[in-house]
Amino acid sequence: MDYLLALDQGTSSSRSIVFDARGRLVAQAQREFTQHYPQPGWVEHDAMEIWQSQLATAREAIAKAGLRAQDIRSIGITNQRETTVLWNRATGQPIHAAIVWQDRRTEPLCARLRDDGHEALFRQRTGLLLDPYFSGTKLAWLLDHVPGAREMAERGELAFGTMDSWLVWQLTGGEVHATDVSNASRTLMFDVHQNRWDEELLALLNIPACLLPEVHPSAHHFGQTASSLLGAALSIGGIAGDQQAALFGQGCFRAGMAKNTYGTGCFMLMHTGGRFERSVNGLITTSAAQVSSRPEYALEGSVFIGGAVVQWLRDGLHAIKSSSEVQALAASVPDAGGVMLVPAFTGLGAPYWNPEARGAIVGLSRGSSMAHIARAALESIAFQSAALLQAMSRDAVAAGGEPVSELRVDGGACVNDLLMQFQADLLGIRVVRPRVIETTALGAACLAGLSSGLYAGLDELSGQWQAERVFEPAMSRERAAELMAQWERAVRQTVAR
Ligand SMILES: Nc1ncnc2c1ncn2[C@@H]1O[C@H](COP(=O)(O)OP(=O)(O)O)[C@@H](O)[C@H]1O
Ligand SMILES: O=P(O)(O)OC[C@H](O)CO
């Protein structure tokens, strides 16, 4: 009974991982699902395909681990955040494709709310900006565009959810409609101070409250799975949005502790404890995973093009055949030789927030080679992350706290030692890579382990987290500052077009 099953419902695939009681990975299974791009700027998923792929991986992971369902003590769910689905409570069928977090179709509604002067209220209550990224305007769009949806919603026949709620509904055979605070905090409808849906914001978005799931702490017994699905009725004991789950899985439970996930993009979060901090440096405030009803927060910033720049080297420039070759190519030169690559392919996110910016390679000379460009590409991931961390540290200091003193890392690109060393060099702080880099799934499993009594508390989990490698900064602070200044100059060139 001492195993935990994490369901990790991501943007491009559904994965399931079985962990043992000491947080060691026992078995995993993964399935990709279809991405739909019906119009420029629109991104959709088939929620039924997501559910089927998630269920299949859960069964496969349990089988690969050689376990019976009864050996699983509890299930933790973690998910791509903000992605919005609306379904019929009677049939359990979605009434439209899920609108994915990347989808930009609701910019006109966001602009209208901004023009009407509502942004300050949304910021204050939710910690977010009025941006199509978040769920609220996506839900409003569905109610306004799917024929009959609003009438059905008002009759109480529909249910809204992010992917966690959708999976819980399906797993419990339509018995439970619930979410956790960390997912709710990404919807633009949730008051993160009171931990409850906000009627004023719902009215501004024209959304009936009867659509919304119940909100609980992230470590909580959400319900039991229907016994026919996995071979036994299992407890669902934890839910958190994937970035907050990663923060939790990294053991970042206290103010000032930060993690960066180096995936396609990068997501950096810094815990701020029980204090809601408003960034003056372009970051957003979000609810951290919570183990009780006491609110806890994090500051968050994201880099749009992180590991994706390596994919561009591979697929766009044909400079490498596989992503793992980038390290050898970049290491074949001692430095980038003055080349700076700003991968503003889709504009720049925090702390720059410039949707119009486009990419650039600057500082080329006759001696520049593909190796210099590859090195500059890799370094761009660290430069963008460093700009985020500096913004976070400035916010922390402005709020009377300390600058970040250590960065915990995970995600597909954190295996790159050259990148991690350069990150430590730029930041001037330790960069620490844990033994288990599947921290998102681990975080969800830990939440389920806490609510099911497998773990006594956060101290036990802190003790379990182990570093695999520590990258100590080796560059002089003068040189690091010079490089950051060079980077900022290159960024300005991409913006001033
Ligand atoms: N050795 C490497 N060095 C740098 N980047 C890498 C390396 N291996 C993989 N990547 C990058 O990591 C990303 C995949 O990481 P992953 O965490 O799986 O992303 P996601 O969860 O966003 O799909 C890809 O963008 C890939 O280019
Ligand atoms: O599925 P991922 O890992 O790309 O994460 C998506 C984020 O949760 C979006 O906010």
XYZ file of N, CA, C and O in Angstrom, residues 283-378:
384
model
N 6.260 40.297 -13.021
C 5.942 38.892 -12.730
C 4.482 38.812 -12.279
O 3.870 39.826 -11.955
N 3.945 37.582 -12.238
C 2.589 37.450 -11.713
C 2.638 36.755 -10.352
O 3.629 36.100 -10.012
N 1.542 36.894 -9.612
C 1.438 36.246 -8.303
C 0.465 35.099 -8.442
O -0.560 35.233 -9.118
N 0.788 33.973 -7.833
C -0.061 32.805 -8.009
C -0.135 32.046 -6.684
O 0.730 32.216 -5.827
N -1.167 31.225 -6.520
C -1.233 30.404 -5.311
C -0.260 29.245 -5.450
O -0.226 28.578 -6.484
N 0.524 29.009 -4.419
C 1.389 27.819 -4.388
C 0.525 26.633 -3.984
O -0.611 26.807 -3.528
N 1.041 25.420 -4.150
C 0.320 24.240 -3.656
C 0.146 24.417 -2.148
O 1.079 24.830 -1.454
N -1.054 24.119 -1.638
C -1.336 24.354 -0.220
C -1.728 23.057 0.467
O -2.527 22.300 -0.067
N -1.162 22.837 1.640
C -1.464 21.597 2.357
C -2.556 21.803 3.421
O -2.978 20.860 4.073
N -2.968 23.056 3.591
C -4.057 23.348 4.526
C -4.856 24.499 3.925
O -4.572 24.930 2.811
N -5.821 25.012 4.675
C -6.622 26.100 4.110
C -5.897 27.445 4.187
O -6.405 28.466 3.736
N -4.681 27.446 4.744
C -3.916 28.697 4.856
C -3.324 29.058 3.486
O -2.601 28.255 2.894
N -3.613 30.279 2.970
C -3.087 30.638 1.656
C -1.562 30.716 1.632
O -0.939 31.148 2.603
N -0.989 30.256 0.540
C 0.453 30.397 0.306
C 0.637 30.804 -1.136
O -0.146 30.411 -2.000
N 1.705 31.573 -1.385
C 1.841 32.189 -2.701
C 3.221 31.960 -3.312
O 4.182 31.598 -2.624
N 3.276 32.251 -4.610
C 4.560 32.262 -5.316
C 4.544 33.378 -6.339
O 3.476 33.785 -6.811
N 5.725 33.875 -6.670
C 5.861 34.769 -7.822
C 6.259 33.887 -8.992
O 7.026 32.936 -8.828
N 5.759 34.221 -10.169
C 6.026 33.373 -11.331
C 6.389 34.200 -12.556
O 5.809 35.256 -12.799
N 7.338 33.707 -13.306
C 7.672 34.319 -14.597
C 7.980 33.222 -15.584
O 8.400 32.130 -15.194
N 7.751 33.485 -16.873
C 8.060 32.435 -17.843
C 8.831 32.975 -19.037
O 8.728 34.147 -19.385
N 9.615 32.069 -19.583
C 10.391 32.340 -20.797
C 9.680 31.551 -21.894
O 9.454 30.358 -21.740
N 9.304 32.196 -23.008
C 8.535 31.485 -24.040
C 9.407 30.463 -24.777
O 8.991 29.343 -25.027
N 10.599 30.874 -25.178
C 11.471 29.974 -25.931
C 12.662 29.596 -25.053
O 13.588 30.395 -24.858
N 12.602 28.409 -24.475
C 13.707 27.880 -23.655
C 14.385 26.780 -24.456
O 15.107 27.033 -25.434
N 14.104 25.502 -24.076
C 14.640 24.370 -24.827
C 14.236 24.401 -26.303
O 14.891 23.789 -27.151
N 13.178 25.144 -26.613
C 12.718 25.236 -28.003
C 13.787 25.829 -28.911
O 13.805 25.560 -30.109
N 14.701 26.621 -28.353
C 15.759 27.203 -29.187
C 16.706 26.088 -29.668
O 17.286 26.164 -30.754
N 16.813 25.041 -28.864
C 17.641 23.884 -29.256
C 16.932 23.109 -30.377
O 17.562 22.653 -31.336
N 15.604 23.025 -30.266
C 14.836 22.393 -31.351
C 14.992 23.183 -32.654
O 15.077 22.609 -33.737
N 15.066 24.512 -32.532
C 15.250 25.358 -33.717
C 16.645 25.140 -34.335
O 16.787 25.077 -35.558
N 17.647 24.974 -33.486
C 18.993 24.664 -34.008
C 18.944 23.358 -34.806
O 19.602 23.206 -35.829
N 18.138 22.421 -34.286
C 18.046 21.096 -34.913
C 17.183 21.137 -36.188
O 17.642 20.744 -37.257
N 15.961 21.688 -36.060
C 14.995 21.591 -37.170
C 15.051 22.780 -38.126
O 14.729 22.637 -39.301
N 15.423 23.959 -37.604
C 15.464 25.159 -38.446
C 16.816 25.319 -39.119
O 16.917 25.476 -40.328
N 17.880 25.268 -38.330
C 19.232 25.488 -38.875
C 19.930 24.186 -39.284
O 20.965 24.239 -39.928
N 19.399 23.057 -38.862
C 20.047 21.748 -39.129
C 21.492 21.725 -38.632
O 22.369 21.122 -39.250
N 21.737 22.423 -37.521
C 23.092 22.490 -36.966
C 23.428 21.230 -36.176
O 24.597 20.894 -35.991
N 22.405 20.537 -35.688
C 22.587 19.300 -34.929
C 21.508 18.307 -35.356
O 20.484 18.714 -35.915
N 21.761 17.041 -35.074
C 20.761 16.022 -35.480
C 19.815 15.705 -34.327
O 18.660 15.386 -34.535
N 20.333 15.753 -33.095
C 19.442 15.535 -31.948
C 19.785 16.567 -30.876
O 20.910 17.102 -30.844
N 18.802 16.830 -30.001
C 18.978 17.898 -28.990
C 20.220 17.657 -28.138
O 20.913 18.605 -27.751
N 20.511 16.398 -27.852
C 21.631 16.123 -26.946
C 22.990 16.486 -27.559
O 23.973 16.669 -26.847
N 23.036 16.668 -28.898
C 24.312 17.040 -29.540
C 24.701 18.490 -29.279
O 25.840 18.882 -29.548
N 23.757 19.276 -28.791
C 24.055 20.712 -28.652
C 25.205 20.971 -27.676
O 26.020 21.876 -27.873
N 25.272 20.135 -26.633
C 26.312 20.381 -25.623
C 27.711 20.234 -26.221
O 28.578 21.087 -26.020
N 27.937 19.168 -27.001
C 29.262 18.942 -27.593
C 29.615 20.059 -28.573
O 30.749 20.569 -28.582
N 28.631 20.468 -29.388
C 28.903 21.532 -30.365
C 29.245 22.838 -29.641
O 30.224 23.516 -29.970
N 28.446 23.168 -28.633
C 28.686 24.416 -27.891
C 30.013 24.360 -27.135
O 30.717 25.367 -27.008
N 30.364 23.186 -26.651
C 31.599 23.053 -25.860
C 32.852 23.011 -26.747
O 33.971 23.085 -26.230
N 32.665 22.957 -28.074
C 33.832 22.925 -28.960
C 34.477 24.307 -29.105
O 35.526 24.442 -29.712
N 33.831 25.325 -28.570
C 34.444 26.670 -28.512
C 34.465 27.112 -27.043
O 33.587 26.712 -26.270
N 35.448 27.938 -26.661
C 35.544 28.293 -25.235
C 34.446 29.239 -24.766
O 34.087 29.252 -23.584
N 33.887 30.026 -25.678
C 32.764 30.911 -25.341
C 32.023 31.255 -26.632
O 32.392 30.750 -27.696
N 31.018 32.120 -26.524
C 30.207 32.418 -27.714
C 30.907 33.419 -28.642
O 30.333 33.815 -29.669
N 32.107 33.848 -28.290
C 32.874 34.752 -29.160
C 32.155 36.063 -29.433
O 32.232 36.604 -30.538
N 31.415 36.534 -28.438
C 30.725 37.829 -28.604
C 29.377 37.716 -29.311
O 28.666 38.708 -29.480
N 28.991 36.498 -29.723
C 27.688 36.332 -30.389
C 26.591 36.246 -29.333
O 26.740 35.584 -28.313
N 25.508 36.963 -29.581
C 24.327 36.888 -28.706
C 23.137 36.516 -29.568
O 22.929 37.110 -30.633
N 22.369 35.540 -29.113
C 21.172 35.131 -29.854
C 19.962 35.391 -28.964
O 19.898 34.882 -27.842
N 19.059 36.218 -29.432
C 17.840 36.502 -28.657
C 16.677 35.769 -29.333
O 16.246 36.161 -30.417
N 16.184 34.676 -28.734
C 15.162 33.870 -29.412
C 13.745 34.419 -29.202
O 12.871 33.711 -28.717
N 13.552 35.692 -29.593
C 12.231 36.317 -29.385
C 11.306 35.922 -30.531
O 10.665 36.770 -31.134
N 11.230 34.610 -30.811
C 10.471 34.145 -31.973
C 8.994 34.503 -31.885
O 8.321 34.697 -32.883
N 8.477 34.509 -30.681
C 7.051 34.834 -30.488
C 6.919 36.003 -29.507
O 6.043 36.028 -28.663
N 7.817 36.973 -29.610
C 7.831 38.079 -28.662
C 8.601 37.670 -27.416
O 9.159 36.570 -27.344
N 8.636 38.564 -26.446
C 9.361 38.277 -25.210
C 8.400 38.328 -24.030
O 7.567 39.230 -23.945
N 8.520 37.349 -23.123
C 7.685 37.315 -21.922
C 8.316 38.119 -20.796
O 9.099 39.050 -21.033
N 8.006 37.734 -19.552
C 8.519 38.443 -18.375
C 10.047 38.414 -18.388
O 10.616 37.415 -18.813
N 10.751 39.425 -17.925
C 10.194 40.697 -17.443
C 10.058 41.745 -18.548
O 9.794 42.903 -18.253
N 10.213 41.343 -19.825
C 10.215 42.332 -20.908
C 8.815 42.648 -21.423
O 8.504 43.781 -21.765
N 7.969 41.595 -21.529
C 6.596 41.720 -22.032
C 6.530 42.523 -23.312
O 5.951 43.603 -23.352
N 7.127 41.990 -24.367
C 6.998 42.658 -25.651
C 6.565 41.654 -26.718
O 7.368 40.901 -27.249
N 5.256 41.676 -27.058
C 4.755 40.695 -28.028
C 5.274 40.964 -29.441
O 5.237 40.083 -30.292
N 5.736 42.203 -29.704
C 6.175 42.569 -31.062
C 7.634 42.193 -31.329
O 8.061 42.164 -32.486
N 8.425 41.972 -30.286
C 9.854 41.684 -30.478
C 10.017 40.434 -31.344
O 9.203 39.523 -31.296
N 11.075 40.402 -32.163
C 11.387 39.205 -32.944
C 12.863 38.877 -32.773
O 13.667 39.734 -32.420
N 13.220 37.619 -33.050
C 14.555 37.131 -32.747
C 15.681 37.833 -33.500
O 15.457 38.472 -34.520
N 16.884 37.715 -32.952
C 18.051 38.319 -33.598
C 19.319 37.594 -33.168
O 19.394 37.040 -32.063
N 20.288 37.578 -34.081
C 21.638 37.138 -33.717
C 22.533 38.354 -33.923
O 22.571 38.912 -35.022
N 23.196 38.798 -32.880
C 24.050 39.987 -33.001
C 25.477 39.628 -32.588
O 25.721 38.592 -31.965
N 26.425 40.507 -32.968
C 27.823 40.311 -32.578
C 28.574 39.333 -33.470
O 29.614 38.810 -33.077
N 28.049 39.087 -34.672
C 28.742 38.159 -35.580
C 30.028 38.797 -36.098
O 30.080 39.991 -36.362
N 31.070 37.976 -36.246
C 32.300 38.454 -36.872
C 32.735 37.398 -37.891
O 32.112 36.339 -38.006
N 33.829 37.685 -38.630
C 34.306 36.751 -39.662
C 34.640 35.392 -39.047
O 34.517 34.367 -39.705
N 35.010 35.415 -37.774
C 35.416 34.160 -37.130
C 34.271 33.374 -36.498
O 34.476 32.293 -35.956
N 33.052 33.911 -36.583
C 31.921 33.228 -35.943
C 31.578 31.943 -36.687
O 31.566 31.916 -37.920
N 31.302 30.902 -35.926
C 30.972 29.611 -36.538
C 29.644 29.112 -35.976
O 29.080 29.708 -35.045
N 29.184 27.990 -36.518
C 27.950 27.398 -36.009
C 28.088 27.050 -34.527
O 27.109 27.126 -33.775
N 29.285 26.700 -34.116
C 29.502 26.363 -32.708
C 29.243 27.590 -31.821
O 28.641 27.471 -30.730
N 29.677 28.773 -32.292
C 29.413 29.998 -31.509
C 27.907 30.268 -31.434
O 27.385 30.668 -30.397
N 27.227 30.036 -32.561
C 25.782 30.281 -32.574
C 25.075 29.286 -31.643
O 24.172 29.661 -30.881
N 25.512 28.036 -31.683
C 24.910 27.027 -30.799
C 25.145 27.396 -29.337
O 24.254 27.286 -28.492
N 26.345 27.856 -29.056
C 26.646 28.244 -27.671
C 25.791 29.441 -27.258
O 25.241 29.497 -26.151
N 25.677 30.400 -28.182
C 24.851 31.578 -27.883
C 23.387 31.165 -27.685
O 22.682 31.723 -26.840
N 22.927 30.190 -28.467
C 21.532 29.724 -28.331
C 21.313 29.138 -26.939
O 20.347 29.464 -26.247
N 22.243 28.292 -26.542
C 22.149 27.673 -25.223
C 22.207 28.743 -24.123
O 21.431 28.730 -23.162
